[in-house]
Amino acid sequence: MTIETLTPDVLPNTPPFPKTMNATGNTILPELLHKVDAYWRAANYLSVGQIYLYDNPLLKRPLALGDVKHMLLGHWGTTPGQNFIYVHLNRIIRKYDLDMIYVSGPGHGGPAVVGNTYLEGTYSEIYPNISQDEEGLRKLFIQFSFPGGIPSHASPECPGSIHEGGELGYSLSHSFGAAFDNPNLIVACVVGDGEAETGPLATAWHSNKFLDPITDGAVLPILHLNGYKISNPTLLARITHVELENLLCGYGWTPYFVEGHEPELMHEAMATTLDIAVEQIRTIQQEARSHGNAVRPRWPMIVLNSPKGWTGPKIVDGLQVEGTFRSHQVPLSDPAAHPEHLKLLEEWLRSYRPEELFDEKGRLKPDLAALAPEGSRRMGANPHANGGILLRDLRMPDFREYAANVTSPGARGIGDVHVLGPFLRDVAKLNSEQRNFRVFGPDETLSNGLEALFEVTQRQWNAATLPNDEFLAPTGRVMEMLSEHQCEGWLEGYLLTGRHGVFNCYEAFIHIVDSMFNQHAKWLKVTSHLPWRRKIASLNYLLASHVWRQDHNGFTHQDPGFIDHVVNKKAEIVRVYLPPDANCLLSVMDHCLRSRHYVNVVIAGKHPAPQWLTMDAAVKHCTEGIGIWQWASNDQGIAPDVVMACCGDVPTLETLAAVSILRERLPDLKIRVVNVVDLMKLQPHTEHPHGLRDIDFDELFTKDRPVIFAFHAYPWLIHRLTYRRTNHENIHVRGYKEEGTITTAFDMTVLNELDRFHLVMDVIDRVPQTGEQGIYLKQQLKDKLIEHKQYIDKNGDDMPEIRSWKWSVPQ
Ligand SMILES: Cc1ncc(C[n+]2csc(CCOP(=O)(O)OP(=O)(O)O)c2C)c(N)n1
């Protein structure tokens, strides 16, 4: 039985073969075509103006050197193509009354999106200072890539943008994230042909196997085949036409090619193609929605093959510029040093005939302004691109009802994430009508212990299925593809358009999206200071397969460094939680799902492990974020001899095991146990909004007593966070030291000297009053470590006294 016979993947009404739409037709009447061309010229004029002009915005007088900016920054090459796309999208939005947003993959085409949102009026509505007149034009031009002005990309400041496009590669994943659960939305996504070489973009073409034509919207990719990157050709432009067609067909798309450089022919071809694409999208959706037919369609896409730097200077200093890599940034780089460049610049600007486009006062002529869609149909004003406007609170079950039963500290647990699963299941269930919550992961929802989700939902999957497959359906709340980039990109797009979600991932492999996290955190930082941008739901990472329990995976899967990376970002954005047990995990996750505009990193275990806190105690502990565990401490009313601090589930276990040894063997020692759930509590309050004040920190950690700190991740992060604290020089941190392999759970801690025996020995080394008793105990623990090694080498498992250890202290 072949896959094809199981699931036909081509709708009868979608053509199986691509078409090239480069012939003239009669999709738009000549009068409209000329207006569309004029609008395009206006956008191109504004784009060149933004890159170059300091003054004289309407060229009312001959261009002088003083009219040109001193520092010329920006990217011209991609811009005319994006302007061309934007004006044509405007046309079809009006024609079909589309709910459409625009994602600019090569977001360095900032002049295009800024210029177009200015032309359609949204820019001036948000920034009244950039008015629709000559003075507004002058300011629009000056502010671009100018100190105190706006960035050169499709940045958060730009209305209609959900994707800055500074770091290339994520446009298509973001677009699909935006389209999920938005059945009436079409996301027009411009993909740079250079961007298409990145891994994330290359895998994102597969998103079409996850889109449900009934309950999701559509993505219309427009591959901008302008042939070049910065100084190289692009691969997709240097393979044969047939290869490119086959590649895109192989990804399951129906590509339509719009190719050429003659504006009139190109307008006609683009208009015809967009009509076909939109009608095809509608047919696919109607077919699916009226017949309940969710079979995977071959969605249309467009390949726009037009010259890089189209309509710009053709030859500069004897070298071809238009249609080459030389047009990528600023084609005329230094008019001050080359007077002939000033002349070329003026000719270039005047080639758009601004006097035909703008009236005397600098306003776009009314017949051209009328080409833009109206109100929230304008892509710069579409609420989906300012997701907080559409954000609705999740319906939340009471997390306390999912509590692990903790009769006494050390009660046996089933694995913290397994306790969380039913809570997330019910979040999915309660919000199934709102359709605004999804769980993303690279095929780890089951292995990360969230199996309960599949009691109420499925993995969304629109490719073929076979009888032994599990939990696959055309629609579902779980999104799984083995690409961390894809999961992250989808989730970001989903959040940016006003929905909620969780990304569950192996701790070691979340590093794959370090850079995407960076970009999202930057986006959140900037948007949190833009009053017109509404707050969105937080990006929640659940890292459930963590460094300490990679029993069958080993060294490659052991890396707790993501949080080192995360804490680099602005304190107002990042939060890191290490719940020590299941009830704390429930409390933390409830908080994260309700929070706004943060990146929350939650690290939790999935293996059976002791439970410490009742739900009531967990809620208090997590609300405070850090605290003394009085039931484990014996320093009540007296200054402690040592503080045993712990952060993370495994370090907490080892710390408590160490404390039980110390309390039994060195009963006079006064020990304080401090547990940290919210890592940011360690930073000074001046550095992080969660940070403890010095006085509170000193009360917990003392001003002068040794602190033995068992930490989940690399030890120096604790030093980095506490280096300003009074008692910093007494803080001795044990954590992951890059020692790993396939071994027993306890041996992992031994290899990294985070185990209970090393922790006890640390205390003996640092607390002189342990005296002779301490020296004897230390010798016994050294022997124990040898016994441990011999035992695991022989039995392949931890010693019974480790496996069956239970919390108990002499009363
Ligand atoms: C991930 C990433 N790597 C490198 C760059 C640097 N860069 C900026 S533009 C560019 C070329 C982009 O080419 P393409 O996507 O085809 O866009 P266009 O030609 O339309 O400008 C590169 C490599 C980047 N922005 N992001």
PDB file of C-alpha atoms in Angstrom, residues 182-417:
ATOM      1  CA  ASN A 182      -7.264  32.507  11.990  1.00  0.00           C
ATOM      2  CA  PRO A 183      -9.498  31.040   9.287  1.00  0.00           C
ATOM      3  CA  ASN A 184     -10.181  34.336   7.534  1.00  0.00           C
ATOM      4  CA  LEU A 185      -6.639  35.627   7.500  1.00  0.00           C
ATOM      5  CA  ILE A 186      -4.233  35.463   4.568  1.00  0.00           C
ATOM      6  CA  VAL A 187      -0.607  36.100   5.440  1.00  0.00           C
ATOM      7  CA  ALA A 188       1.347  37.370   2.453  1.00  0.00           C
ATOM      8  CA  CYS A 189       4.912  36.368   3.157  1.00  0.00           C
ATOM      9  CA  VAL A 190       7.786  37.748   1.120  1.00  0.00           C
ATOM     10  CA  VAL A 191      10.669  35.275   1.284  1.00  0.00           C
ATOM     11  CA  GLY A 192      14.077  36.532   0.213  1.00  0.00           C
ATOM     12  CA  ASP A 193      15.873  34.156  -2.123  1.00  0.00           C
ATOM     13  CA  GLY A 194      18.921  34.600   0.111  1.00  0.00           C
ATOM     14  CA  GLU A 195      16.784  34.057   3.181  1.00  0.00           C
ATOM     15  CA  ALA A 196      15.561  30.867   1.526  1.00  0.00           C
ATOM     16  CA  GLU A 197      19.075  29.431   1.905  1.00  0.00           C
ATOM     17  CA  THR A 198      18.823  29.446   5.703  1.00  0.00           C
ATOM     18  CA  GLY A 199      17.963  26.226   7.491  1.00  0.00           C
ATOM     19  CA  PRO A 200      14.863  27.584   9.227  1.00  0.00           C
ATOM     20  CA  LEU A 201      13.390  28.916   6.007  1.00  0.00           C
ATOM     21  CA  ALA A 202      14.251  25.797   4.046  1.00  0.00           C
ATOM     22  CA  THR A 203      12.323  23.654   6.510  1.00  0.00           C
ATOM     23  CA  ALA A 204       9.460  26.124   6.822  1.00  0.00           C
ATOM     24  CA  TRP A 205       8.117  25.234   3.357  1.00  0.00           C
ATOM     25  CA  HIS A 206       6.849  22.063   5.042  1.00  0.00           C
ATOM     26  CA  SER A 207       4.474  24.092   7.178  1.00  0.00           C
ATOM     27  CA  ASN A 208       1.823  23.436   4.538  1.00  0.00           C
ATOM     28  CA  LYS A 209       1.493  19.901   5.920  1.00  0.00           C
ATOM     29  CA  PHE A 210       0.297  21.360   9.206  1.00  0.00           C
ATOM     30  CA  LEU A 211      -2.263  23.851   7.981  1.00  0.00           C
ATOM     31  CA  ASP A 212      -5.895  22.898   8.278  1.00  0.00           C
ATOM     32  CA  PRO A 213      -7.872  24.515   5.442  1.00  0.00           C
ATOM     33  CA  ILE A 214     -11.009  24.430   7.560  1.00  0.00           C
ATOM     34  CA  THR A 215      -9.929  26.008  10.814  1.00  0.00           C
ATOM     35  CA  ASP A 216      -6.752  27.852   9.851  1.00  0.00           C
ATOM     36  CA  GLY A 217      -6.126  30.735   7.489  1.00  0.00           C
ATOM     37  CA  ALA A 218      -3.775  30.727   4.529  1.00  0.00           C
ATOM     38  CA  VAL A 219      -0.202  31.735   3.842  1.00  0.00           C
ATOM     39  CA  LEU A 220       0.712  33.074   0.441  1.00  0.00           C
ATOM     40  CA  PRO A 221       4.494  32.851   0.077  1.00  0.00           C
ATOM     41  CA  ILE A 222       6.037  35.173  -2.471  1.00  0.00           C
ATOM     42  CA  LEU A 223       9.580  34.033  -3.149  1.00  0.00           C
ATOM     43  CA  HIS A 224      11.403  37.192  -4.123  1.00  0.00           C
ATOM     44  CA  LEU A 225      13.826  35.830  -6.664  1.00  0.00           C
ATOM     45  CA  ASN A 226      15.876  38.958  -7.240  1.00  0.00           C
ATOM     46  CA  GLY A 227      18.953  36.852  -7.734  1.00  0.00           C
ATOM     47  CA  TYR A 228      21.404  38.157  -5.160  1.00  0.00           C
ATOM     48  CA  LYS A 229      22.306  38.392  -1.515  1.00  0.00           C
ATOM     49  CA  ILE A 230      24.884  40.946  -0.315  1.00  0.00           C
ATOM     50  CA  SER A 231      27.662  40.175  -2.765  1.00  0.00           C
ATOM     51  CA  ASN A 232      26.811  36.694  -3.988  1.00  0.00           C
ATOM     52  CA  PRO A 233      24.188  35.266  -6.256  1.00  0.00           C
ATOM     53  CA  THR A 234      21.481  33.200  -4.596  1.00  0.00           C
ATOM     54  CA  LEU A 235      21.308  29.483  -5.127  1.00  0.00           C
ATOM     55  CA  LEU A 236      17.656  29.458  -6.093  1.00  0.00           C
ATOM     56  CA  ALA A 237      18.409  31.916  -8.872  1.00  0.00           C
ATOM     57  CA  ARG A 238      21.221  29.768 -10.219  1.00  0.00           C
ATOM     58  CA  ILE A 239      19.479  26.469 -10.542  1.00  0.00           C
ATOM     59  CA  THR A 240      17.364  25.798 -13.574  1.00  0.00           C
ATOM     60  CA  HIS A 241      13.787  26.891 -13.773  1.00  0.00           C
ATOM     61  CA  VAL A 242      12.737  23.263 -13.811  1.00  0.00           C
ATOM     62  CA  GLU A 243      14.781  22.495 -10.710  1.00  0.00           C
ATOM     63  CA  LEU A 244      13.204  25.382  -8.847  1.00  0.00           C
ATOM     64  CA  GLU A 245       9.708  24.361  -9.950  1.00  0.00           C
ATOM     65  CA  ASN A 246      10.379  20.788  -8.928  1.00  0.00           C
ATOM     66  CA  LEU A 247      11.767  21.862  -5.582  1.00  0.00           C
ATOM     67  CA  LEU A 248       8.707  23.947  -4.740  1.00  0.00           C
ATOM     68  CA  CYS A 249       6.309  21.341  -6.112  1.00  0.00           C
ATOM     69  CA  GLY A 250       8.178  18.776  -4.065  1.00  0.00           C
ATOM     70  CA  TYR A 251       7.471  20.825  -0.982  1.00  0.00           C
ATOM     71  CA  GLY A 252       3.823  20.552  -1.902  1.00  0.00           C
ATOM     72  CA  TRP A 253       3.182  24.009  -3.329  1.00  0.00           C
ATOM     73  CA  THR A 254       1.755  25.174  -6.644  1.00  0.00           C
ATOM     74  CA  PRO A 255       4.256  27.816  -7.725  1.00  0.00           C
ATOM     75  CA  TYR A 256       3.301  30.563 -10.164  1.00  0.00           C
ATOM     76  CA  PHE A 257       6.141  32.462 -11.743  1.00  0.00           C
ATOM     77  CA  VAL A 258       6.007  36.188 -12.407  1.00  0.00           C
ATOM     78  CA  GLU A 259       9.136  37.005 -14.347  1.00  0.00           C
ATOM     79  CA  GLY A 260      10.538  40.034 -16.095  1.00  0.00           C
ATOM     80  CA  HIS A 261      11.423  43.674 -15.651  1.00  0.00           C
ATOM     81  CA  GLU A 262       9.115  45.682 -17.946  1.00  0.00           C
ATOM     82  CA  PRO A 263       6.795  47.386 -15.464  1.00  0.00           C
ATOM     83  CA  GLU A 264       3.646  47.172 -17.565  1.00  0.00           C
ATOM     84  CA  LEU A 265       4.046  43.512 -18.350  1.00  0.00           C
ATOM     85  CA  MET A 266       5.014  42.799 -14.786  1.00  0.00           C
ATOM     86  CA  HIS A 267       1.982  44.621 -13.387  1.00  0.00           C
ATOM     87  CA  GLU A 268      -0.258  42.641 -15.644  1.00  0.00           C
ATOM     88  CA  ALA A 269       1.407  39.344 -14.775  1.00  0.00           C
ATOM     89  CA  MET A 270       1.401  40.042 -11.056  1.00  0.00           C
ATOM     90  CA  ALA A 271      -2.243  41.082 -11.065  1.00  0.00           C
ATOM     91  CA  THR A 272      -3.280  37.994 -13.001  1.00  0.00           C
ATOM     92  CA  THR A 273      -1.264  35.731 -10.753  1.00  0.00           C
ATOM     93  CA  LEU A 274      -2.540  37.231  -7.539  1.00  0.00           C
ATOM     94  CA  ASP A 275      -6.107  36.874  -8.760  1.00  0.00           C
ATOM     95  CA  ILE A 276      -5.482  33.225  -9.510  1.00  0.00           C
ATOM     96  CA  ALA A 277      -3.748  32.671  -6.173  1.00  0.00           C
ATOM     97  CA  VAL A 278      -6.484  34.319  -4.128  1.00  0.00           C
ATOM     98  CA  GLU A 279      -9.232  32.542  -6.015  1.00  0.00           C
ATOM     99  CA  GLN A 280      -7.429  29.274  -5.528  1.00  0.00           C
ATOM    100  CA  ILE A 281      -7.058  29.902  -1.811  1.00  0.00           C
ATOM    101  CA  ARG A 282     -10.748  30.651  -1.615  1.00  0.00           C
ATOM    102  CA  THR A 283     -11.684  27.567  -3.624  1.00  0.00           C
ATOM    103  CA  ILE A 284      -9.532  25.368  -1.430  1.00  0.00           C
ATOM    104  CA  GLN A 285     -11.072  26.829   1.688  1.00  0.00           C
ATOM    105  CA  GLN A 286     -14.640  26.668   0.410  1.00  0.00           C
ATOM    106  CA  GLU A 287     -14.158  23.114  -0.780  1.00  0.00           C
ATOM    107  CA  ALA A 288     -12.740  22.101   2.582  1.00  0.00           C
ATOM    108  CA  ARG A 289     -15.203  24.058   4.663  1.00  0.00           C
ATOM    109  CA  SER A 290     -18.369  23.178   2.823  1.00  0.00           C
ATOM    110  CA  HIS A 291     -17.573  19.471   2.485  1.00  0.00           C
ATOM    111  CA  GLY A 292     -15.564  19.036   5.659  1.00  0.00           C
ATOM    112  CA  ASN A 293     -12.754  17.965   3.378  1.00  0.00           C
ATOM    113  CA  ALA A 294      -9.445  18.583   5.127  1.00  0.00           C
ATOM    114  CA  VAL A 295      -7.280  16.720   2.608  1.00  0.00           C
ATOM    115  CA  ARG A 296      -3.962  18.459   2.134  1.00  0.00           C
ATOM    116  CA  PRO A 297      -4.244  20.902  -0.732  1.00  0.00           C
ATOM    117  CA  ARG A 298      -1.437  22.191  -2.886  1.00  0.00           C
ATOM    118  CA  TRP A 299      -1.634  25.808  -1.852  1.00  0.00           C
ATOM    119  CA  PRO A 300      -0.539  28.406  -4.401  1.00  0.00           C
ATOM    120  CA  MET A 301       2.624  30.432  -4.057  1.00  0.00           C
ATOM    121  CA  ILE A 302       4.329  33.017  -6.223  1.00  0.00           C
ATOM    122  CA  VAL A 303       7.881  33.290  -7.461  1.00  0.00           C
ATOM    123  CA  LEU A 304       8.572  36.931  -8.296  1.00  0.00           C
ATOM    124  CA  ASN A 305      11.617  37.015 -10.520  1.00  0.00           C
ATOM    125  CA  SER A 306      12.495  40.691 -10.876  1.00  0.00           C
ATOM    126  CA  PRO A 307      15.793  42.601 -10.932  1.00  0.00           C
ATOM    127  CA  LYS A 308      17.458  43.437  -7.645  1.00  0.00           C
ATOM    128  CA  GLY A 309      17.448  47.208  -7.273  1.00  0.00           C
ATOM    129  CA  TRP A 310      14.733  47.429  -9.944  1.00  0.00           C
ATOM    130  CA  THR A 311      14.252  51.009 -11.317  1.00  0.00           C
ATOM    131  CA  GLY A 312      17.413  52.174  -9.527  1.00  0.00           C
ATOM    132  CA  PRO A 313      20.628  53.454 -11.123  1.00  0.00           C
ATOM    133  CA  LYS A 314      21.621  51.137 -13.927  1.00  0.00           C
ATOM    134  CA  ILE A 315      25.309  51.882 -14.148  1.00  0.00           C
ATOM    135  CA  VAL A 316      27.452  53.634 -11.542  1.00  0.00           C
ATOM    136  CA  ASP A 317      31.169  54.310 -11.956  1.00  0.00           C
ATOM    137  CA  GLY A 318      31.111  52.145 -15.047  1.00  0.00           C
ATOM    138  CA  LEU A 319      29.685  49.130 -13.264  1.00  0.00           C
ATOM    139  CA  GLN A 320      26.266  47.545 -13.674  1.00  0.00           C
ATOM    140  CA  VAL A 321      24.180  48.126 -10.538  1.00  0.00           C
ATOM    141  CA  GLU A 322      20.511  47.433 -11.268  1.00  0.00           C
ATOM    142  CA  GLY A 323      19.957  43.700 -11.469  1.00  0.00           C
ATOM    143  CA  THR A 324      23.176  42.898  -9.619  1.00  0.00           C
ATOM    144  CA  PHE A 325      24.371  42.443  -6.047  1.00  0.00           C
ATOM    145  CA  ARG A 326      25.737  46.006  -6.165  1.00  0.00           C
ATOM    146  CA  SER A 327      22.259  47.341  -5.602  1.00  0.00           C
ATOM    147  CA  HIS A 328      21.895  45.543  -2.251  1.00  0.00           C
ATOM    148  CA  GLN A 329      22.486  48.550  -0.017  1.00  0.00           C
ATOM    149  CA  VAL A 330      23.132  52.095  -1.164  1.00  0.00           C
ATOM    150  CA  PRO A 331      23.817  52.158  -4.902  1.00  0.00           C
ATOM    151  CA  LEU A 332      25.182  55.736  -4.879  1.00  0.00           C
ATOM    152  CA  SER A 333      27.327  55.703  -1.834  1.00  0.00           C
ATOM    153  CA  ASP A 334      29.045  59.045  -1.491  1.00  0.00           C
ATOM    154  CA  PRO A 335      27.702  62.043  -3.407  1.00  0.00           C
ATOM    155  CA  ALA A 336      30.007  64.328  -1.413  1.00  0.00           C
ATOM    156  CA  ALA A 337      33.073  62.650  -2.816  1.00  0.00           C
ATOM    157  CA  HIS A 338      31.587  61.988  -6.261  1.00  0.00           C
ATOM    158  CA  PRO A 339      29.665  64.947  -7.647  1.00  0.00           C
ATOM    159  CA  GLU A 340      28.367  62.797 -10.511  1.00  0.00           C
ATOM    160  CA  HIS A 341      26.580  60.630  -7.921  1.00  0.00           C
ATOM    161  CA  LEU A 342      24.542  63.656  -6.871  1.00  0.00           C
ATOM    162  CA  LYS A 343      23.414  64.072 -10.448  1.00  0.00           C
ATOM    163  CA  LEU A 344      22.555  60.387 -10.734  1.00  0.00           C
ATOM    164  CA  LEU A 345      20.634  60.565  -7.480  1.00  0.00           C
ATOM    165  CA  GLU A 346      18.575  63.491  -8.714  1.00  0.00           C
ATOM    166  CA  GLU A 347      17.866  61.730 -12.002  1.00  0.00           C
ATOM    167  CA  TRP A 348      16.889  58.615 -10.104  1.00  0.00           C
ATOM    168  CA  LEU A 349      14.501  60.457  -7.806  1.00  0.00           C
ATOM    169  CA  ARG A 350      12.990  62.455 -10.672  1.00  0.00           C
ATOM    170  CA  SER A 351      12.513  59.285 -12.724  1.00  0.00           C
ATOM    171  CA  TYR A 352       9.533  58.557 -10.460  1.00  0.00           C
ATOM    172  CA  ARG A 353       7.970  61.911 -11.466  1.00  0.00           C
ATOM    173  CA  PRO A 354       7.061  62.997  -7.927  1.00  0.00           C
ATOM    174  CA  GLU A 355       5.143  65.998  -9.252  1.00  0.00           C
ATOM    175  CA  GLU A 356       2.582  63.574 -10.731  1.00  0.00           C
ATOM    176  CA  LEU A 357       2.276  61.694  -7.433  1.00  0.00           C
ATOM    177  CA  PHE A 358       2.099  64.329  -4.712  1.00  0.00           C
ATOM    178  CA  ASP A 359       0.248  67.616  -4.729  1.00  0.00           C
ATOM    179  CA  GLU A 360       1.806  70.990  -4.016  1.00  0.00           C
ATOM    180  CA  LYS A 361       1.478  70.420  -0.270  1.00  0.00           C
ATOM    181  CA  GLY A 362       3.093  67.009  -0.414  1.00  0.00           C
ATOM    182  CA  ARG A 363      -0.020  64.881  -0.127  1.00  0.00           C
ATOM    183  CA  LEU A 364      -0.445  61.753  -2.179  1.00  0.00           C
ATOM    184  CA  LYS A 365      -2.903  62.610  -4.981  1.00  0.00           C
ATOM    185  CA  PRO A 366      -6.436  61.463  -4.078  1.00  0.00           C
ATOM    186  CA  ASP A 367      -6.886  59.119  -7.046  1.00  0.00           C
ATOM    187  CA  LEU A 368      -3.745  57.263  -5.954  1.00  0.00           C
ATOM    188  CA  ALA A 369      -4.588  57.349  -2.256  1.00  0.00           C
ATOM    189  CA  ALA A 370      -7.879  55.697  -3.200  1.00  0.00           C
ATOM    190  CA  LEU A 371      -5.964  52.580  -4.268  1.00  0.00           C
ATOM    191  CA  ALA A 372      -5.117  51.712  -0.678  1.00  0.00           C
ATOM    192  CA  PRO A 373      -7.567  49.583   1.292  1.00  0.00           C
ATOM    193  CA  GLU A 374      -9.547  51.322   3.996  1.00  0.00           C
ATOM    194  CA  GLY A 375      -9.601  51.188   7.778  1.00  0.00           C
ATOM    195  CA  SER A 376      -8.350  47.979   9.307  1.00  0.00           C
ATOM    196  CA  ARG A 377      -8.106  46.356   5.896  1.00  0.00           C
ATOM    197  CA  ARG A 378      -4.908  48.379   5.428  1.00  0.00           C
ATOM    198  CA  MET A 379      -2.032  46.039   6.133  1.00  0.00           C
ATOM    199  CA  GLY A 380      -0.484  48.600   8.454  1.00  0.00           C
ATOM    200  CA  ALA A 381      -3.678  48.788  10.495  1.00  0.00           C
ATOM    201  CA  ASN A 382      -4.663  45.127  10.530  1.00  0.00           C
ATOM    202  CA  PRO A 383      -5.218  44.178  14.197  1.00  0.00           C
ATOM    203  CA  HIS A 384      -3.606  40.768  13.695  1.00  0.00           C
ATOM    204  CA  ALA A 385      -0.309  42.622  13.347  1.00  0.00           C
ATOM    205  CA  ASN A 386      -0.764  44.194  16.774  1.00  0.00           C
ATOM    206  CA  GLY A 387      -1.806  40.953  18.424  1.00  0.00           C
ATOM    207  CA  GLY A 388      -2.340  42.351  21.902  1.00  0.00           C
ATOM    208  CA  ILE A 389      -5.456  44.068  20.581  1.00  0.00           C
ATOM    209  CA  LEU A 390      -6.993  40.663  19.867  1.00  0.00           C
ATOM    210  CA  LEU A 391      -5.544  38.878  22.893  1.00  0.00           C
ATOM    211  CA  ARG A 392      -8.101  37.257  25.145  1.00  0.00           C
ATOM    212  CA  ASP A 393      -7.268  35.781  28.530  1.00  0.00           C
ATOM    213  CA  LEU A 394      -7.063  32.032  28.642  1.00  0.00           C
ATOM    214  CA  ARG A 395      -9.759  30.198  30.525  1.00  0.00           C
ATOM    215  CA  MET A 396      -7.737  28.604  33.293  1.00  0.00           C
ATOM    216  CA  PRO A 397      -8.535  25.628  35.461  1.00  0.00           C
ATOM    217  CA  ASP A 398      -7.571  25.927  39.123  1.00  0.00           C
ATOM    218  CA  PHE A 399      -4.046  24.518  39.173  1.00  0.00           C
ATOM    219  CA  ARG A 400      -4.446  23.548  42.829  1.00  0.00           C
ATOM    220  CA  GLU A 401      -6.805  20.801  41.770  1.00  0.00           C
ATOM    221  CA  TYR A 402      -3.982  18.983  40.012  1.00  0.00           C
ATOM    222  CA  ALA A 403      -1.770  18.928  43.099  1.00  0.00           C
ATOM    223  CA  ALA A 404       0.515  16.037  43.885  1.00  0.00           C
ATOM    224  CA  ASN A 405      -0.363  14.579  47.252  1.00  0.00           C
ATOM    225  CA  VAL A 406       2.523  15.390  49.585  1.00  0.00           C
ATOM    226  CA  THR A 407       1.839  13.843  52.963  1.00  0.00           C
ATOM    227  CA  SER A 408       5.317  14.655  54.196  1.00  0.00           C
ATOM    228  CA  PRO A 409       8.484  16.030  52.614  1.00  0.00           C
ATOM    229  CA  GLY A 410      10.065  13.420  50.373  1.00  0.00           C
ATOM    230  CA  ALA A 411       6.791  11.758  49.329  1.00  0.00           C
ATOM    231  CA  ARG A 412       7.253   9.768  46.164  1.00  0.00           C
ATOM    232  CA  GLY A 413       6.330  11.567  42.939  1.00  0.00           C
ATOM    233  CA  ILE A 414       5.470  10.289  39.474  1.00  0.00           C
ATOM    234  CA  GLY A 415       7.564  12.870  37.619  1.00  0.00           C
ATOM    235  CA  ASP A 416       6.792  16.566  37.869  1.00  0.00           C
ATOM    236  CA  VAL A 417       5.890  17.118  34.229  1.00  0.00           C
TER     237      VAL A 417
END
